[in-house]
Amino acid sequence: MPLVDGGCNILVLKRGAAIHAEELEALQGESVTLRPPQESDVEVVYSWDRDPELAAWNGRSPISISLSAARRDYLARWEDPTVKTFIIEASGEPIGMATLYDFRRDGCELGIKIGPGNLRGRGYATEAVTLLLDYVFDTLGLGVVRGSTLAHNDRMQRVFEKNGFKQVGDGSILSRYDNRRYTELFYERRREDQRP
Ligand SMILES: CC(C)(COP(=O)(O)OP(=O)(O)OC[C@H]1O[C@@H](n2cnc3c(N)ncnc32)[C@H](O)[C@@H]1OP(=O)(O)O)[C@@H](O)C(=O)NCCC(=O)NCCS
C-alpha cells in the first residue's frame, strides 16, 4: 500500500518511486477537458462498462454487477491515490475516461476510451493523450508513458503515433471477451521523444 505524506504533498510508493500528488483541478485543451471523476459520473461510466463493444476493445467482458455495486467500486477506485482517473468532457458533457496507473520505473501506463461510438474519430482522444503527456512529464515529473492496444485497433494505434509513441514490442493476449487469442502491441512515449 502507498504511504501518503500529507505534510509535503508527496505520495511515496513502496518501491521507492515518488510522484507528486498535486491537487488536480482540470487539464484544459481546445476541444476536451480532463477532470477528476465525481459521484454524478457513476451512471455514465457504468453504461460504458456495460457496453460490449467497448469491452471487446479492452479484451474484457462487459461488467455484470449491479449499479450500486459498481458505484462502490468506482468511488473506491477514484479515491485510490495510486491510480489517476480522468473524465474526458467535450462541450461540457462526459464523453470518455482516461486512466494513469501502474506507476513504476519512472513512468506509468495509460488507458483511454471514448464512450459514445458517434464521438470516436473526431480527434478527442488524440487531444486528451496530448494533455496527459504534458501532465505526466511536466507536473508529475516522470520520464515515460506506456500503453498497449490490440493489433486490430487502428484508431488507438493512430492516437499513439500522433502523440509520438513508438512501438516497443508485441505479445499475445487471451481476451476475456470471447476467449480468443489476439496480438497486443506495446507502445512507449519518452519525455525526450518528439511528436511527429
Ligand atoms: C481508440 C479511441 C480511444 C480513439 O479515440 P478517438 O477520439 O476516436 O481517436 P482520434 O479521433 O483522436 O484519432 C483516431 C484516428 O484513427 C483514425 N480512424 C478513425 N476511425 C478509424 C477506423 N475505423 N479505422 C482506422 N482508423 C480510424 C482517425 O482518422 C484518426 O486518425 P487521423 O487523425 O490520422 O485521421 C476510441 O476510438 C475508443 O474509445 N474506441 C473504443 C475503445 C478503445 O479502443 N479503447 C482503447 C483500448 S486500448
CSV table of C-alpha atoms and ligand atoms in Angstrom, one decimal:
chain,number,residue,atom,x,y,z
A,1,MET,CA,0.0,0.0,0.0
A,2,PRO,CA,1.2,3.5,-0.7
A,3,LEU,CA,2.2,5.8,2.1
A,4,VAL,CA,0.9,9.3,1.8
A,5,ASP,CA,2.9,12.1,3.4
A,6,GLY,CA,0.3,14.8,3.7
A,7,GLY,CA,2.8,17.3,5.0
A,8,CYS,CA,4.8,17.8,1.8
A,9,ASN,CA,2.1,16.5,-0.5
A,10,ILE,CA,4.3,13.8,-2.0
A,11,LEU,CA,2.9,10.4,-2.5
A,12,VAL,CA,5.6,7.8,-1.7
A,13,LEU,CA,5.1,4.4,-3.3
A,14,LYS,CA,6.6,1.4,-1.5
A,15,ARG,CA,9.1,0.6,-4.3
A,16,GLY,CA,10.7,4.0,-3.8
A,17,ALA,CA,9.1,5.8,-6.7
A,18,ALA,CA,7.8,9.2,-5.6
A,19,ILE,CA,5.1,11.0,-7.5
A,20,HIS,CA,3.9,14.5,-6.7
A,21,ALA,CA,0.2,14.4,-5.8
A,22,GLU,CA,-0.7,18.0,-6.5
A,23,GLU,CA,-4.4,18.6,-6.1
A,24,LEU,CA,-5.7,18.1,-9.6
A,25,GLU,CA,-8.0,20.7,-11.0
A,26,ALA,CA,-8.6,20.1,-14.7
A,27,LEU,CA,-6.5,19.7,-17.8
A,28,GLN,CA,-7.9,22.1,-20.4
A,29,GLY,CA,-7.5,21.6,-24.1
A,30,GLU,CA,-9.2,23.2,-27.1
A,31,SER,CA,-11.9,20.6,-27.5
A,32,VAL,CA,-11.7,18.5,-24.4
A,33,THR,CA,-11.3,19.0,-20.7
A,34,LEU,CA,-9.9,16.3,-18.4
A,35,ARG,CA,-11.2,16.5,-14.8
A,36,PRO,CA,-11.4,14.2,-11.8
A,37,PRO,CA,-14.5,12.0,-11.7
A,38,GLN,CA,-17.4,12.8,-9.4
A,39,GLU,CA,-20.2,10.8,-8.0
A,40,SER,CA,-22.5,12.2,-10.6
A,41,ASP,CA,-20.4,10.4,-13.3
A,42,VAL,CA,-21.2,6.9,-11.9
A,43,GLU,CA,-24.1,6.1,-14.2
A,44,VAL,CA,-22.5,7.1,-17.4
A,45,VAL,CA,-19.3,5.3,-16.5
A,46,TYR,CA,-21.4,2.2,-15.7
A,47,SER,CA,-23.1,2.4,-19.1
A,48,TRP,CA,-19.7,2.4,-20.8
A,49,ASP,CA,-18.5,-0.6,-18.7
A,50,ARG,CA,-21.6,-2.5,-19.8
A,51,ASP,CA,-21.1,-1.7,-23.5
A,52,PRO,CA,-20.0,-5.0,-25.2
A,53,GLU,CA,-18.1,-3.1,-28.0
A,54,LEU,CA,-16.0,-1.1,-25.5
A,55,ALA,CA,-15.4,-4.3,-23.5
A,56,ALA,CA,-14.2,-6.1,-26.6
A,57,TRP,CA,-11.6,-3.4,-27.4
A,58,ASN,CA,-10.2,-3.9,-23.9
A,59,GLY,CA,-10.2,-7.7,-24.1
A,60,ARG,CA,-12.8,-7.9,-21.2
A,61,SER,CA,-16.3,-9.0,-20.6
A,62,PRO,CA,-18.9,-6.2,-20.1
A,63,ILE,CA,-19.4,-5.8,-16.3
A,64,SER,CA,-22.5,-7.7,-14.9
A,65,ILE,CA,-22.5,-6.3,-11.4
A,66,SER,CA,-25.4,-4.0,-10.2
A,67,LEU,CA,-25.2,-0.3,-10.5
A,68,SER,CA,-24.9,0.0,-6.7
A,69,ALA,CA,-22.0,-2.5,-6.5
A,70,ALA,CA,-20.3,-0.7,-9.4
A,71,ARG,CA,-20.8,2.6,-7.6
A,72,ARG,CA,-18.9,1.3,-4.6
A,73,ASP,CA,-16.1,0.0,-6.8
A,74,TYR,CA,-15.8,3.3,-8.7
A,75,LEU,CA,-15.8,5.6,-5.7
A,76,ALA,CA,-13.1,3.4,-4.1
A,77,ARG,CA,-11.0,3.4,-7.2
A,78,TRP,CA,-11.4,7.1,-7.8
A,79,GLU,CA,-10.1,7.7,-4.3
A,80,ASP,CA,-7.1,5.4,-4.8
A,81,PRO,CA,-4.0,7.6,-4.8
A,82,THR,CA,-2.1,5.0,-6.9
A,83,VAL,CA,-4.5,5.4,-9.9
A,84,LYS,CA,-5.3,8.7,-11.5
A,85,THR,CA,-8.7,8.7,-13.3
A,86,PHE,CA,-9.9,11.5,-15.5
A,87,ILE,CA,-13.3,12.1,-17.1
A,88,ILE,CA,-13.0,13.5,-20.6
A,89,GLU,CA,-15.5,16.2,-21.3
A,90,ALA,CA,-16.4,17.8,-24.6
A,91,SER,CA,-19.0,20.7,-24.8
A,92,GLY,CA,-19.5,20.2,-21.0
A,93,GLU,CA,-20.6,16.6,-21.3
A,94,PRO,CA,-18.7,13.5,-20.1
A,95,ILE,CA,-17.6,11.6,-23.3
A,96,GLY,CA,-14.9,9.2,-22.0
A,97,MET,CA,-12.4,8.3,-19.5
A,98,ALA,CA,-8.6,8.2,-19.2
A,99,THR,CA,-6.6,6.4,-16.5
A,100,LEU,CA,-3.0,6.6,-15.5
A,101,TYR,CA,-1.9,3.6,-13.4
A,102,ASP,CA,0.9,1.2,-12.7
A,103,PHE,CA,3.3,4.0,-11.6
A,104,ARG,CA,6.8,2.4,-11.7
A,105,ARG,CA,10.2,2.6,-13.4
A,106,ASP,CA,9.9,6.4,-13.8
A,107,GLY,CA,6.7,6.2,-15.6
A,108,CYS,CA,3.1,4.9,-15.8
A,109,GLU,CA,0.6,3.2,-18.0
A,110,LEU,CA,-2.2,5.0,-19.9
A,111,GLY,CA,-5.6,3.7,-20.7
A,112,ILE,CA,-8.4,5.6,-22.6
A,113,LYS,CA,-11.8,5.2,-24.1
A,114,ILE,CA,-14.4,7.5,-25.8
A,115,GLY,CA,-17.8,6.1,-24.7
A,116,PRO,CA,-20.3,7.0,-27.4
A,117,GLY,CA,-19.5,5.5,-30.8
A,118,ASN,CA,-20.6,8.5,-32.7
A,119,LEU,CA,-17.9,10.7,-30.9
A,120,ARG,CA,-15.0,8.5,-31.9
A,121,GLY,CA,-12.7,9.6,-34.8
A,122,ARG,CA,-13.1,13.3,-34.0
A,123,GLY,CA,-9.7,13.8,-32.5
A,124,TYR,CA,-10.8,13.8,-28.9
A,125,ALA,CA,-8.6,11.0,-27.7
A,126,THR,CA,-5.6,12.5,-29.5
A,127,GLU,CA,-6.0,15.8,-27.7
A,128,ALA,CA,-6.7,14.0,-24.4
A,129,VAL,CA,-3.4,12.0,-24.7
A,130,THR,CA,-1.5,15.2,-25.5
A,131,LEU,CA,-2.8,16.8,-22.3
A,132,LEU,CA,-2.0,13.7,-20.3
A,133,LEU,CA,1.6,13.5,-21.6
A,134,ASP,CA,2.2,17.1,-20.6
A,135,TYR,CA,0.7,16.3,-17.2
A,136,VAL,CA,2.9,13.2,-16.7
A,137,PHE,CA,6.1,14.8,-17.9
A,138,ASP,CA,5.7,18.4,-16.6
A,139,THR,CA,3.5,18.1,-13.5
A,140,LEU,CA,4.4,14.6,-12.2
A,141,GLY,CA,8.0,14.8,-13.5
A,142,LEU,CA,8.0,11.3,-14.8
A,143,GLY,CA,10.0,10.1,-17.9
A,144,VAL,CA,7.9,7.6,-19.8
A,145,VAL,CA,4.3,6.8,-20.6
A,146,ARG,CA,3.5,3.2,-21.6
A,147,GLY,CA,0.4,1.9,-23.4
A,148,SER,CA,-0.9,-1.1,-25.3
A,149,THR,CA,-3.6,-2.0,-27.7
A,150,LEU,CA,-4.9,-4.8,-29.8
A,151,ALA,CA,-3.2,-5.2,-33.2
A,152,HIS,CA,-6.5,-4.6,-35.0
A,153,ASN,CA,-7.3,-1.4,-33.0
A,154,ASP,CA,-6.2,1.0,-35.8
A,155,ARG,CA,-7.7,4.1,-34.1
A,156,MET,CA,-5.7,3.6,-30.9
A,157,GLN,CA,-2.5,3.0,-32.8
A,158,ARG,CA,-3.1,6.3,-34.6
A,159,VAL,CA,-3.6,8.1,-31.3
A,160,PHE,CA,-0.3,6.7,-30.0
A,161,GLU,CA,1.6,7.5,-33.2
A,162,LYS,CA,0.2,11.1,-33.4
A,163,ASN,CA,1.5,11.6,-29.9
A,164,GLY,CA,5.0,10.4,-30.6
A,165,PHE,CA,4.7,6.9,-29.1
A,166,LYS,CA,6.9,4.2,-30.5
A,167,GLN,CA,6.0,0.5,-30.7
A,168,VAL,CA,8.4,-1.3,-28.4
A,169,GLY,CA,7.1,-4.9,-28.6
A,170,ASP,CA,4.2,-7.2,-29.0
A,171,GLY,CA,2.6,-10.2,-27.3
A,172,SER,CA,-0.3,-12.5,-27.3
A,173,ILE,CA,-3.3,-11.8,-25.1
A,174,LEU,CA,-6.3,-14.1,-24.3
A,175,SER,CA,-9.4,-11.9,-24.5
A,176,ARG,CA,-11.9,-12.5,-21.7
A,177,TYR,CA,-14.5,-11.0,-24.1
A,178,ASP,CA,-14.5,-14.0,-26.4
A,179,ASN,CA,-11.8,-16.4,-25.1
A,180,ARG,CA,-9.8,-15.9,-28.3
A,181,ARG,CA,-6.1,-15.0,-28.6
A,182,TYR,CA,-5.1,-11.7,-30.1
A,183,THR,CA,-1.9,-9.9,-30.8
A,184,GLU,CA,-1.3,-7.0,-28.4
A,185,LEU,CA,1.1,-4.1,-29.3
A,186,PHE,CA,3.1,-2.3,-26.7
A,187,TYR,CA,3.9,1.4,-27.0
A,188,GLU,CA,6.1,3.9,-25.1
A,189,ARG,CA,6.5,7.6,-25.3
A,190,ARG,CA,9.5,9.0,-23.6
A,191,ARG,CA,9.7,12.7,-22.4
A,192,GLU,CA,12.6,13.4,-24.9
A,193,ASP,CA,10.7,11.9,-27.9
A,194,GLN,CA,9.0,14.4,-30.2
A,195,ARG,CA,5.5,14.4,-31.6
A,196,PRO,CA,5.6,13.8,-35.4
B,1,LIG,C1,-9.4,4.2,-29.5
B,1,LIG,C2,-10.1,5.5,-29.1
B,1,LIG,C3,-9.8,5.8,-27.7
B,1,LIG,C4,-9.5,6.6,-30.0
B,1,LIG,O1,-10.2,7.8,-29.7
B,1,LIG,P1,-10.8,8.8,-30.9
B,1,LIG,O2,-11.2,10.0,-30.2
B,1,LIG,O3,-11.7,8.0,-31.7
B,1,LIG,O4,-9.4,9.0,-31.7
B,1,LIG,P2,-9.0,10.2,-32.6
B,1,LIG,O5,-10.2,10.7,-33.3
B,1,LIG,O6,-8.2,11.2,-31.8
B,1,LIG,O7,-8.0,9.6,-33.6
B,1,LIG,C5,-8.4,8.4,-34.3
B,1,LIG,C6,-7.5,8.2,-35.6
B,1,LIG,O8,-7.9,7.0,-36.1
B,1,LIG,C7,-8.5,7.2,-37.4
B,1,LIG,N1,-9.7,6.4,-37.6
B,1,LIG,C8,-10.9,6.7,-37.3
B,1,LIG,N2,-11.7,5.7,-37.5
B,1,LIG,C9,-11.0,4.7,-37.9
B,1,LIG,C10,-11.2,3.4,-38.3
B,1,LIG,N3,-12.5,2.9,-38.3
B,1,LIG,N4,-10.2,2.6,-38.7
B,1,LIG,C11,-9.0,3.2,-38.7
B,1,LIG,N5,-8.7,4.4,-38.3
B,1,LIG,C12,-9.7,5.2,-38.0
B,1,LIG,C13,-8.9,8.7,-37.5
B,1,LIG,O9,-8.9,9.1,-38.8
B,1,LIG,C14,-7.7,9.3,-36.6
B,1,LIG,O10,-6.5,9.3,-37.3
B,1,LIG,P3,-6.1,10.6,-38.2
B,1,LIG,O11,-6.1,11.8,-37.2
B,1,LIG,O12,-4.8,10.3,-38.7
B,1,LIG,O13,-7.1,10.8,-39.2
B,1,LIG,C15,-11.7,5.5,-29.3
B,1,LIG,O14,-11.9,5.3,-30.7
B,1,LIG,C16,-12.3,4.4,-28.4
B,1,LIG,O15,-12.6,4.7,-27.3
B,1,LIG,N6,-12.5,3.2,-29.0
B,1,LIG,C17,-13.1,2.2,-28.3
B,1,LIG,C18,-12.4,1.8,-27.0
B,1,LIG,C19,-10.9,1.6,-27.3
B,1,LIG,O16,-10.5,1.1,-28.3
B,1,LIG,N7,-10.1,2.0,-26.3
B,1,LIG,C20,-8.6,1.8,-26.4
B,1,LIG,C21,-8.3,0.4,-25.9
B,1,LIG,S1,-6.5,0.2,-25.9
